[in-house]
Amino acid sequence: MKKIDDVVPLPSKAQLKYHRDELAAFIHFGINTFYEQEWGNGQEDPRLFNPSKLDTDQWIRVLKETGFKRVIIVVKHHDGFVLYPSRYTDYTVAASPWRDGKGDLLAEISCSATKYDMDLGIYLSPWDAHSPLYHIDTQEAYNDYYQKQLEEILSNPLYGNKGKFVEIWMDGARGEGAQKVTYNFEKWFEIIRHYQKEALIFSTQATELRWIGNESGRASDPLWQKIQPEKLSEQTPLDYLLHGDPKGTYYSLGEADVSLRSGWFYHENQTPKSLADLLDIYLHSVGRGTPLLLNVPPTKEGLLSEIDCQRLREFYQVLSELYKRDLALGAKVTSSSEQSGHLSGNLTDGRNETFWAPDSEEDTYVFEIDLGRSCSFNLVEIREPIAKGQRITGFVLEVEEDTGWTVFARGQTIGYKRLLLGEVVEARRLRLILTDFQASPLLSKFAVYRTPAIMERKSVDSGLEFSQKNIAIAGQTSLISLSRMDGLEKAERIRINTEPGTGVHGVSYQDQIWDVVFAPGEATKSVNLATIEFSGQKEVYFYLCAVREDGRQSRTKVRVQGHLD
C-alpha cells in the first residue's frame, strides 16, 4: 500500500470537531434587547435589564433537541454591558434589578450547558462604547482591561461546560466615529491559550476561525478552508474571507453566521426566517463544507419565543428526514484508478474512516456509481477526508438518462462536505468526474438522497419586482418601489424588511419593516429607506426582502456608498 501524504495545512482536532458539529447557535441577549435596538451607545440604563422569566435551561434544551452542538453566548456586545458581575466595571447585571443585583447570567447558562452537555463559547466584544478607556490615548489601559475580563471568565471553573469553552469570539466591528484603538491580540491570544488550550478563536486576525464575509449565512464556491496569515486583518477584502485562499498556508475554518430573525437582538415586530430560507442557508453553509452559526435571540422575558422554537423544530425534522435514507449505501462503484486498501467501494460503505485514493497520476478521475435500480433523487453528497488536507478544485456530476449522460451539477471545491441539489431525476447510474485538484485527490463519501418536498428545487415566480437596483448614498433616504405582477384583483398585505448582508449591519442602514397594503387593482407601492451616514470610499450592501401572503418571496441587493472624506 502506498503512503498517502498529507496536504498541508491540516485542520486541528478542534477544527475537525467543528466540521462534524455542523450547527452552532449564537445567543444575542443584553441591554439592547430592552432598548429594542441593535447597537447601543454605551449610555443605556442598566436598570432596564430585568428579564422576568429568564430560563437558560430552556435555551439549551431546545437547541440541543433541534440538533445544535455548541452555543456562543454574547457576554458583552459593543455597548459594553456585561452579563456577569465583572470586578473591572460597574456596567454589568449587578447594576440591574434582575435577581436583586445578584444575578450572573454567564454562570446560569454555564450551568445549563453542563446539565445538557452542550459545548459553550463566548462572544466578548473588543469594541466597548461604554468604557472611558476605549481611546487611542489610553489604549494600553484598555487592552489590559479587556485582558482582565478574559482572565476572569476563562479562569473561573463556574463558567463554561464544566469550566471548558470551545470558542472565543472577538468581533471586528467598530462603529463609525469609534476610536481606532489598536488591540493587543498577541497578549489576548496568549491568555486564551493559557486558560483554554483547546478553544478555537474567532477574530479579524489569522486565527482558527474566520468570518465568512457576510451575515447571510452563505459560503461560496470555491471555498478554501485556508488562508495566508499576512492577509488577515480588519481590512481583509470580503471576497477573500468568502472564498479563502487556494495557496493558503494556515487552516482557518470559515464560520457562516446569520440570524434566525432580521436583527441579531429580539424585536417583537420581526418574525423568524421561513423554513425554506433556513434550508437554503444550510445548503450554502454546511452544504459547502463550513459550519452554520445561527443566532436565536431570547425575548425581553428571557425565553426563546415559541414561534422561533417551532421553526427550529421544523428545521431539525426536515434535516433528520433528509439523511434518513442514503440510496447509494452499498452501491457498486468503479473508478478509473484505485489503490489497494483505498478502493472506490469505500465511498458507499457507510464508514467514516475509509476513503478512496488513486493508484496512478491522471489528468482526470472518473467514478461510476450503480445504485442497483432506478431511483428518484435530487441531492448528492460528496466528501473529502479533510483530515488529510483539502485537494479537489473542480468536478462534474452526471446522471445517465435515456438520451445518455447529462450534467446534474458541477462545482469547484468539495472539502469536508458538499451537498449538490438539483432537479428531481430518475436514474440508476451516476458518474463523478474529478477535473482539477491541487494534489492527488482523495474521497471519503458519495451519498444520494431524495429530499423532503420543501427542499425540492422549483422555479417559482414571486410575482414581485423591486425598482431599486442602484447605489444608495449613505446618510440619505432612497425611495424604493415594489410592484406586483399577479393577484391584482384582490387586496394583499406584503411585508418588506431589511436583512443583514454584511458585518456593518446597523451601520449602513437601520433595521426597518414595512407592511405594505395593496388595494384591489393596485400594482405599485413605494417605501422610504433611510441609510446612516458613514465616510470613506467603501461600499457596503444588504438585502431587502418582500414576502407575500402565500409565502412567495423576492429579494434585492442594495449597495450603499459612503461620502468621501
Coordinates of C-alpha atoms in Angstrom, one line a residue:
M1 CA 0.0 0.0 0.0
K2 CA 1.4 3.4 -1.0
K3 CA 1.9 6.0 1.6
I4 CA -0.6 8.8 1.3
D5 CA 1.0 12.1 2.1
D6 CA -0.9 14.9 3.8
V7 CA -1.6 18.1 2.0
V8 CA -0.9 21.0 4.5
P9 CA -2.3 22.9 6.1
L10 CA -4.4 20.4 8.1
P11 CA -7.3 21.0 10.4
S12 CA -6.7 20.6 14.2
K13 CA -8.7 18.2 16.3
A14 CA -10.9 21.0 17.5
Q15 CA -11.5 22.2 13.9
L16 CA -12.4 18.7 12.8
K17 CA -14.9 18.5 15.6
Y18 CA -16.5 21.8 14.5
H19 CA -16.7 20.4 10.9
R20 CA -18.6 17.4 12.3
D21 CA -20.8 19.5 14.6
E22 CA -22.1 21.5 11.6
L23 CA -24.6 23.5 13.6
A24 CA -23.9 26.1 16.2
A25 CA -26.2 28.7 17.9
F26 CA -25.5 32.3 18.6
I27 CA -27.4 34.0 21.5
H28 CA -27.6 37.8 21.4
F29 CA -29.2 38.9 24.7
G30 CA -28.4 42.1 26.7
I31 CA -29.2 45.7 27.3
N32 CA -30.0 46.1 23.6
T33 CA -32.9 43.6 24.0
F34 CA -34.6 46.0 26.4
Y35 CA -34.0 49.1 24.2
E36 CA -35.3 47.4 21.0
Q37 CA -32.0 48.2 19.2
E38 CA -29.1 46.5 17.6
W39 CA -26.1 48.6 18.5
G40 CA -26.1 50.6 21.8
N41 CA -24.0 53.6 22.5
G42 CA -22.8 52.6 26.0
Q43 CA -25.1 55.0 27.8
E44 CA -28.1 52.7 28.2
D45 CA -29.5 52.5 31.7
P46 CA -28.7 49.1 33.2
R47 CA -31.8 49.3 35.4
L48 CA -33.9 48.4 32.3
F49 CA -32.3 45.0 32.2
N50 CA -34.8 42.8 34.0
P51 CA -35.8 39.5 32.3
S52 CA -38.8 38.3 34.3
K53 CA -38.8 34.7 33.2
L54 CA -35.2 34.0 32.3
D55 CA -34.7 30.3 31.7
T56 CA -31.3 29.3 30.3
D57 CA -32.3 25.6 30.7
Q58 CA -35.0 26.3 28.1
W59 CA -32.4 27.9 25.7
I60 CA -30.0 25.0 25.9
R61 CA -32.6 22.2 25.9
V62 CA -34.4 23.5 22.8
L63 CA -31.1 24.0 20.9
K64 CA -29.9 20.5 22.0
E65 CA -33.2 18.9 20.9
T66 CA -33.0 20.6 17.5
G67 CA -29.5 19.5 16.5
F68 CA -27.2 22.2 17.7
K69 CA -23.9 21.1 19.1
R70 CA -22.5 24.4 20.5
V71 CA -23.8 27.7 21.8
I72 CA -22.0 31.0 21.6
I73 CA -23.3 33.5 24.2
V74 CA -22.8 37.2 23.8
V75 CA -21.4 38.2 27.2
K76 CA -20.5 41.7 26.1
H77 CA -21.7 43.5 23.0
H78 CA -20.4 46.8 21.6
D79 CA -22.3 48.8 24.2
G80 CA -20.0 47.4 26.9
F81 CA -22.8 46.0 29.2
V82 CA -21.6 42.7 30.7
L83 CA -23.8 39.7 31.6
Y84 CA -21.8 38.7 34.7
P85 CA -20.7 40.8 37.7
S86 CA -17.2 41.8 36.5
R87 CA -14.7 43.2 39.0
Y88 CA -13.4 45.6 36.4
T89 CA -16.6 47.6 35.5
D90 CA -19.8 48.6 37.2
Y91 CA -21.7 48.4 33.9
T92 CA -23.0 44.9 34.5
V93 CA -26.0 42.9 35.5
A94 CA -25.1 43.7 39.1
A95 CA -26.3 47.3 38.4
S96 CA -29.7 46.0 37.3
P97 CA -32.8 44.9 39.3
W98 CA -32.6 41.4 37.9
R99 CA -32.1 38.8 40.6
D100 CA -31.9 41.9 43.0
G101 CA -28.5 42.8 41.5
K102 CA -27.0 39.4 42.5
G103 CA -27.5 37.7 39.1
D104 CA -24.9 36.1 36.9
L105 CA -26.2 35.1 33.5
L106 CA -23.0 33.6 32.4
A107 CA -23.0 31.3 35.4
E108 CA -26.6 30.3 34.7
I109 CA -26.1 29.4 31.1
S110 CA -22.8 27.6 32.0
C111 CA -24.8 25.6 34.5
S112 CA -27.4 24.7 31.8
A113 CA -24.6 23.9 29.3
T114 CA -23.1 21.5 31.8
K115 CA -26.5 20.0 32.6
Y116 CA -27.3 19.2 29.0
D117 CA -23.7 18.7 28.0
M118 CA -23.7 21.4 25.4
D119 CA -20.4 22.9 24.2
L120 CA -20.2 26.6 25.2
G121 CA -18.4 29.6 23.7
I122 CA -18.4 33.3 24.5
Y123 CA -18.6 36.5 22.4
L124 CA -16.7 39.3 24.1
S125 CA -16.7 42.5 22.0
P126 CA -13.3 44.2 21.7
W127 CA -15.1 47.5 20.9
D128 CA -16.6 48.9 24.1
A129 CA -18.6 52.1 23.7
H130 CA -19.1 52.4 27.5
S131 CA -15.5 52.2 28.7
P132 CA -13.7 55.6 29.2
L133 CA -10.5 53.7 28.4
Y134 CA -11.6 53.0 24.9
H135 CA -9.5 55.7 23.3
I136 CA -6.2 55.9 21.4
D137 CA -4.6 57.9 24.3
T138 CA -5.4 55.1 26.8
Q139 CA -5.4 52.1 24.5
E140 CA -2.7 50.3 26.6
A141 CA -5.0 50.6 29.7
Y142 CA -8.0 49.4 27.6
N143 CA -6.1 46.3 26.3
D144 CA -5.3 45.5 29.9
Y145 CA -9.0 45.9 30.9
Y146 CA -10.1 43.6 28.1
Q147 CA -7.4 41.1 29.1
K148 CA -8.6 41.1 32.7
Q149 CA -12.2 40.4 31.6
L150 CA -10.9 37.4 29.5
E151 CA -9.0 36.1 32.5
E152 CA -11.9 36.3 35.0
I153 CA -14.1 34.5 32.6
L154 CA -11.8 31.8 31.3
S155 CA -10.2 31.0 34.6
N156 CA -13.5 30.7 36.5
P157 CA -14.5 27.0 36.9
L158 CA -18.1 28.0 37.2
Y159 CA -18.1 29.3 33.6
G160 CA -18.3 27.1 30.5
N161 CA -19.3 23.5 30.2
K162 CA -17.6 22.1 33.3
G163 CA -15.2 25.0 33.1
K164 CA -14.4 24.5 29.4
F165 CA -15.0 26.8 26.5
V166 CA -14.8 25.6 22.9
E167 CA -14.8 29.0 21.2
I168 CA -13.9 32.7 21.9
W169 CA -15.5 35.2 19.6
M170 CA -13.8 38.6 19.1
D171 CA -16.0 40.6 16.7
G172 CA -14.1 43.0 14.5
A173 CA -16.9 45.5 14.1
R174 CA -16.4 49.1 15.1
G175 CA -19.0 51.9 14.6
E176 CA -18.5 55.0 12.5
G177 CA -16.6 57.5 14.6
A178 CA -15.3 55.0 17.1
Q179 CA -11.7 55.4 18.2
K180 CA -9.2 53.3 16.2
V181 CA -7.8 51.6 19.3
T182 CA -5.1 49.1 18.4
Y183 CA -5.8 45.7 20.0
N184 CA -3.1 43.6 21.7
F185 CA -4.2 40.4 20.0
E186 CA -0.9 38.6 20.8
K187 CA -1.4 39.1 24.5
W188 CA -5.1 38.2 24.4
F189 CA -4.4 35.0 22.5
E190 CA -1.8 34.1 25.0
I191 CA -4.3 34.4 27.8
I192 CA -6.8 32.3 26.0
R193 CA -4.2 29.6 25.3
H194 CA -3.2 29.6 29.0
Y195 CA -6.6 29.0 30.4
Q196 CA -8.5 27.3 27.5
K197 CA -5.9 25.5 25.4
E198 CA -8.4 23.8 23.1
A199 CA -10.7 26.7 22.4
L200 CA -11.0 28.0 18.8
I201 CA -10.5 31.7 18.4
F202 CA -12.6 33.8 16.0
S203 CA -11.1 37.2 15.2
T204 CA -10.0 39.5 12.3
Q205 CA -6.5 38.0 12.6
A206 CA -5.1 34.7 11.4
T207 CA -7.0 32.5 13.8
E208 CA -8.6 29.1 13.7
L209 CA -11.9 30.6 12.8
R210 CA -12.6 33.4 10.3
W211 CA -15.7 35.3 9.3
I212 CA -17.2 34.0 6.0
G213 CA -17.5 37.6 4.7
N214 CA -21.3 38.2 5.0
E215 CA -24.1 37.9 7.6
S216 CA -26.4 35.9 5.3
G217 CA -25.0 32.5 6.4
R218 CA -23.9 31.6 2.9
A219 CA -20.4 30.5 1.8
S220 CA -19.4 30.4 -1.9
D221 CA -17.7 28.2 -4.4
P222 CA -14.8 27.8 -4.3
L223 CA -14.4 27.7 -0.5
W224 CA -10.9 27.1 0.8
Q225 CA -10.5 26.5 4.5
K226 CA -7.1 28.0 4.4
I227 CA -5.6 31.5 4.2
Q228 CA -2.3 33.3 4.1
P229 CA -1.9 34.7 7.6
E230 CA -0.4 38.0 6.5
K231 CA -3.6 38.7 4.5
L232 CA -5.9 38.6 7.6
S233 CA -6.7 41.9 9.3
E234 CA -9.6 44.3 9.8
Q235 CA -9.1 45.4 6.2
T236 CA -9.3 42.0 4.6
P237 CA -11.5 42.1 1.5
L238 CA -14.8 40.4 1.9
D239 CA -14.1 38.3 -1.2
Y240 CA -11.0 36.8 0.4
L241 CA -13.0 35.8 3.5
L242 CA -15.8 34.4 1.4
H243 CA -13.6 32.1 -0.7
G244 CA -10.4 31.5 1.4
D245 CA -7.1 31.0 -0.4
P246 CA -6.1 28.1 -2.6
K247 CA -2.5 29.0 -1.8
G248 CA -3.2 29.3 1.9
T249 CA -0.6 28.0 4.5
Y250 CA -2.9 28.2 7.6
Y251 CA -6.1 26.3 8.2
S252 CA -8.8 28.8 9.1
L253 CA -12.3 27.5 9.2
G254 CA -14.9 29.8 7.7
E255 CA -17.8 30.3 10.0
A256 CA -21.1 31.3 8.3
D257 CA -23.2 33.4 10.7
V258 CA -26.8 34.6 10.3
S259 CA -29.7 35.4 12.5
L260 CA -32.9 33.5 12.6
R261 CA -34.7 36.9 12.6
S262 CA -33.8 40.0 10.7
G263 CA -32.0 41.5 13.7
W264 CA -29.4 40.0 16.0
F265 CA -31.3 41.0 19.1
Y266 CA -35.0 40.2 19.6
H267 CA -37.6 42.6 18.3
E268 CA -41.3 41.9 18.7
N269 CA -42.2 43.0 15.2
Q270 CA -39.8 40.6 13.5
T271 CA -40.5 37.1 12.6
P272 CA -38.2 34.1 12.0
K273 CA -37.0 33.2 8.6
S274 CA -39.1 30.8 6.6
L275 CA -38.2 27.1 6.7
A276 CA -37.4 27.2 3.0
D277 CA -35.0 30.0 3.6
L278 CA -33.3 28.2 6.5
L279 CA -32.8 25.1 4.4
D280 CA -31.3 27.2 1.6
I281 CA -28.9 28.7 4.1
Y282 CA -28.0 25.2 5.3
L283 CA -27.2 24.1 1.7
H284 CA -25.0 27.1 1.2
S285 CA -23.1 26.8 4.5
V286 CA -22.9 23.2 5.8
G287 CA -23.6 22.1 2.2
R288 CA -20.4 23.9 1.1
G289 CA -18.3 22.4 3.9
T290 CA -18.4 25.0 6.6
P291 CA -20.3 25.3 9.9
L292 CA -23.5 27.3 10.3
L293 CA -23.7 29.7 13.2
L294 CA -27.4 30.6 13.6
N295 CA -28.5 33.3 16.0
V296 CA -31.6 32.7 18.1
P297 CA -32.3 35.8 20.2
P298 CA -34.3 35.5 23.5
T299 CA -37.2 37.8 24.3
K300 CA -37.2 40.5 27.0
E301 CA -38.7 37.9 29.3
G302 CA -35.5 35.8 28.8
L303 CA -37.1 33.0 26.8
L304 CA -36.7 31.7 23.3
S305 CA -40.0 32.6 21.6
E306 CA -42.4 29.7 20.8
I307 CA -42.5 30.7 17.1
D308 CA -38.7 30.5 16.9
C309 CA -38.7 27.2 18.7
Q310 CA -41.2 25.8 16.4
R311 CA -39.2 26.9 13.4
L312 CA -36.1 25.2 14.8
R313 CA -38.1 22.0 15.4
E314 CA -39.3 22.1 11.7
F315 CA -35.7 22.7 10.6
Y316 CA -34.5 19.7 12.6
Q317 CA -37.2 17.5 11.4
V318 CA -36.6 18.2 7.7
L319 CA -32.8 17.6 8.1
S320 CA -33.5 14.4 10.0
E321 CA -35.7 13.2 7.2
L322 CA -33.2 14.2 4.6
Y323 CA -30.5 11.9 5.8
K324 CA -32.8 9.0 6.8
R325 CA -32.1 7.0 3.6
D326 CA -29.0 7.0 1.6
L327 CA -29.9 5.5 -1.8
A328 CA -26.2 4.9 -2.6
L329 CA -25.4 3.0 0.6
G330 CA -23.7 -0.2 -0.5
A331 CA -23.9 0.8 -4.2
K332 CA -21.3 -0.6 -6.6
V333 CA -18.6 2.0 -7.5
T334 CA -16.0 1.6 -10.2
S335 CA -13.2 4.1 -10.8
S336 CA -10.5 4.8 -13.4
S337 CA -7.8 4.3 -10.8
E338 CA -7.8 2.9 -7.3
Q339 CA -5.2 2.0 -4.7
S340 CA -5.2 -1.3 -2.8
G341 CA -6.6 -0.7 0.6
H342 CA -8.3 2.5 -0.6
L343 CA -10.8 1.2 -3.1
S344 CA -13.6 3.1 -4.8
G345 CA -16.2 1.0 -2.9
N346 CA -15.2 2.8 0.3
L347 CA -17.2 5.8 -1.0
T348 CA -20.5 3.9 -0.3
D349 CA -19.6 1.6 2.6
G350 CA -21.1 3.9 5.2
R351 CA -17.9 4.1 7.2
N352 CA -16.3 7.4 8.2
E353 CA -12.8 6.2 8.4
T354 CA -12.4 4.7 4.9
F355 CA -11.6 6.6 1.7
W356 CA -10.7 6.2 -1.9
A357 CA -7.2 7.0 -3.2
P358 CA -5.9 6.6 -6.8
D359 CA -3.1 4.3 -7.8
S360 CA -1.7 6.5 -10.6
E361 CA -1.4 10.1 -11.6
E362 CA -4.0 11.1 -14.2
D363 CA -5.5 14.3 -15.5
T364 CA -9.0 13.3 -14.5
Y365 CA -10.5 10.6 -12.4
V366 CA -13.9 9.0 -13.3
F367 CA -16.2 7.2 -10.9
E368 CA -19.4 5.3 -12.0
I369 CA -21.9 4.6 -9.3
D370 CA -24.6 1.9 -9.9
L371 CA -27.5 2.2 -7.5
G372 CA -28.7 -1.3 -8.5
R373 CA -32.1 0.0 -9.5
S374 CA -33.7 3.1 -10.9
C375 CA -34.2 5.7 -8.2
S376 CA -35.8 9.1 -7.8
F377 CA -33.4 11.6 -6.3
N378 CA -32.4 15.3 -6.3
L379 CA -29.5 15.6 -3.8
V380 CA -25.9 14.2 -3.8
E381 CA -23.4 14.4 -1.0
I382 CA -19.6 14.2 -1.6
R383 CA -16.8 14.4 1.0
E384 CA -13.1 14.6 1.1
P385 CA -11.2 13.1 4.1
I386 CA -10.4 16.6 5.2
A387 CA -8.0 15.4 7.9
K388 CA -5.6 14.6 5.1
G389 CA -6.0 18.2 3.6
Q390 CA -8.2 19.9 1.1
R391 CA -7.3 19.0 -2.5
I392 CA -10.1 19.0 -5.1
T393 CA -10.7 22.2 -7.2
G394 CA -13.1 21.0 -9.9
F395 CA -15.7 18.3 -10.6
V396 CA -18.7 17.4 -12.7
L397 CA -21.5 15.1 -11.6
E398 CA -23.6 13.4 -14.3
V399 CA -26.6 11.1 -14.4
E400 CA -27.4 8.5 -17.1
E401 CA -30.8 9.2 -18.8
D402 CA -32.4 7.7 -21.8
T403 CA -30.6 10.2 -24.0
G404 CA -27.2 9.5 -22.4
W405 CA -25.1 11.2 -19.8
T406 CA -26.4 14.6 -18.7
V407 CA -24.9 17.1 -16.2
F408 CA -26.6 17.1 -12.8
A409 CA -24.2 19.5 -11.1
R410 CA -20.7 20.9 -11.3
G411 CA -18.5 22.8 -8.9
Q412 CA -15.1 23.6 -7.7
T413 CA -14.2 22.8 -4.1
I414 CA -15.6 19.9 -2.1
G415 CA -13.9 19.9 1.3
Y416 CA -15.4 18.3 4.4
K417 CA -18.9 18.1 2.8
R418 CA -20.5 19.2 -0.4
L419 CA -24.3 19.0 -1.0
L420 CA -25.4 19.3 -4.6
L421 CA -29.1 20.0 -5.1
G422 CA -30.6 19.6 -8.5
E423 CA -33.9 18.9 -10.2
V424 CA -35.6 15.6 -9.3
V425 CA -34.3 12.9 -11.7
E426 CA -35.0 9.2 -12.2
A427 CA -31.8 7.3 -12.8
R428 CA -29.8 4.2 -11.9
R429 CA -26.2 5.3 -12.7
L430 CA -24.3 8.4 -11.8
R431 CA -20.8 9.5 -12.9
L432 CA -18.5 11.7 -10.9
I433 CA -15.5 13.3 -12.8
L434 CA -12.7 15.0 -10.9
T435 CA -11.4 17.5 -13.3
D436 CA -8.9 19.5 -11.2
F437 CA -7.0 19.1 -8.0
Q438 CA -4.0 20.6 -6.1
A439 CA -2.6 17.2 -5.2
S440 CA -3.5 13.5 -5.6
P441 CA -7.3 13.6 -4.8
L442 CA -9.0 11.6 -2.1
L443 CA -12.7 11.0 -1.5
S444 CA -14.4 9.5 1.6
K445 CA -18.2 9.5 0.8
F446 CA -20.7 9.5 -2.0
A447 CA -24.4 9.5 -1.0
V448 CA -27.6 10.0 -2.8
Y449 CA -30.9 11.3 -1.3
R450 CA -34.5 12.3 -2.3
T451 CA -35.2 15.3 -0.2
P452 CA -38.4 16.2 1.6
A453 CA -40.7 18.1 -0.8
I454 CA -39.9 21.5 0.7
M455 CA -36.3 21.2 -0.4
E456 CA -37.1 20.3 -4.0
R457 CA -35.7 22.9 -6.4
K458 CA -38.6 24.6 -8.0
S459 CA -38.7 27.7 -10.2
V460 CA -41.4 29.8 -8.5
D461 CA -42.0 33.3 -9.8
S462 CA -42.7 35.6 -6.8
G463 CA -44.7 37.9 -9.0
L464 CA -42.8 40.8 -7.3
E465 CA -40.2 43.2 -8.5
F466 CA -38.2 45.9 -6.7
S467 CA -37.3 49.1 -8.6
Q468 CA -34.1 49.9 -6.7
K469 CA -31.1 48.2 -8.2
N470 CA -28.6 51.1 -7.9
I471 CA -26.3 52.5 -5.3
A472 CA -27.9 54.5 -2.4
I473 CA -25.9 57.3 -0.8
A474 CA -25.1 57.0 2.9
G475 CA -27.0 59.5 5.1
Q476 CA -29.8 59.9 2.5
T477 CA -33.2 58.5 2.0
S478 CA -33.9 56.4 -1.0
L479 CA -37.4 55.8 -2.5
I480 CA -37.8 52.1 -3.4
S481 CA -40.8 50.8 -5.3
L482 CA -42.3 47.3 -5.1
S483 CA -44.5 46.1 -8.0
R484 CA -46.7 43.0 -8.1
M485 CA -47.4 41.4 -11.4
D486 CA -50.1 39.0 -10.4
G487 CA -53.0 38.8 -8.0
L488 CA -54.0 42.3 -8.8
E489 CA -57.7 41.5 -8.5
K490 CA -57.5 41.3 -4.7
A491 CA -56.2 43.3 -1.7
E492 CA -52.9 42.0 -0.3
R493 CA -50.6 42.8 2.6
I494 CA -46.9 42.3 1.7
R495 CA -44.1 42.7 4.3
I496 CA -40.8 44.2 3.3
N497 CA -37.9 44.1 5.6
T498 CA -34.2 44.7 5.7
E499 CA -31.9 41.7 6.1
P500 CA -28.3 41.6 7.3
G501 CA -25.9 41.4 4.4
T502 CA -22.5 42.4 5.8
G503 CA -20.6 42.9 9.0
V504 CA -21.6 46.5 9.1
H505 CA -25.1 45.6 9.9
G506 CA -26.6 48.5 11.9
V507 CA -24.1 51.0 10.3
S508 CA -25.3 51.3 6.7
Y509 CA -29.0 51.2 7.5
Q510 CA -31.5 51.0 10.3
D511 CA -33.5 47.8 10.7
Q512 CA -36.8 48.5 9.1
I513 CA -40.0 46.6 8.4
W514 CA -42.9 47.9 6.3
D515 CA -46.3 46.2 6.0
V516 CA -47.5 47.5 2.6
V517 CA -51.2 47.1 1.8
F518 CA -52.1 46.8 -1.9
A519 CA -55.7 47.7 -2.8
P520 CA -57.5 45.7 -5.5
G521 CA -56.1 46.7 -8.8
E522 CA -53.1 48.4 -7.3
A523 CA -49.8 47.3 -8.7
T524 CA -47.0 49.5 -7.2
K525 CA -46.2 50.8 -3.7
S526 CA -43.2 52.8 -2.5
V527 CA -41.3 53.0 0.8
N528 CA -38.6 55.3 2.1
L529 CA -35.3 53.5 3.0
A530 CA -33.2 55.6 5.4
T531 CA -29.4 55.0 5.4
I532 CA -26.9 56.0 8.0
E533 CA -24.1 58.3 7.1
F534 CA -20.5 57.0 7.0
S535 CA -17.4 58.2 5.4
G536 CA -14.8 56.7 3.0
Q537 CA -14.9 55.2 -0.4
K538 CA -16.1 51.8 0.7
E539 CA -19.4 50.3 -0.4
V540 CA -21.5 48.1 1.8
Y541 CA -24.6 46.1 0.9
F542 CA -27.6 44.5 2.4
Y543 CA -30.8 42.9 1.1
L544 CA -34.4 43.9 1.0
C545 CA -36.9 41.0 1.2
A546 CA -40.6 41.2 0.3
V547 CA -42.8 38.3 1.5
R548 CA -46.3 37.7 0.0
E549 CA -49.2 36.2 2.0
D550 CA -48.8 32.9 0.2
G551 CA -45.1 32.7 1.2
R552 CA -43.5 33.7 -2.1
Q553 CA -40.5 36.0 -1.7
S554 CA -38.4 38.4 -3.7
R555 CA -35.0 39.8 -2.6
T556 CA -32.9 42.5 -4.0
K557 CA -29.4 43.7 -3.1
V558 CA -29.0 47.4 -2.1
R559 CA -25.5 48.9 -2.1
V560 CA -24.7 52.0 0.0
Q561 CA -21.8 54.3 -1.0
G562 CA -20.2 56.3 1.8
H563 CA -19.4 60.0 1.4
L564 CA -15.7 60.7 0.6
D565 CA -13.6 62.0 3.4

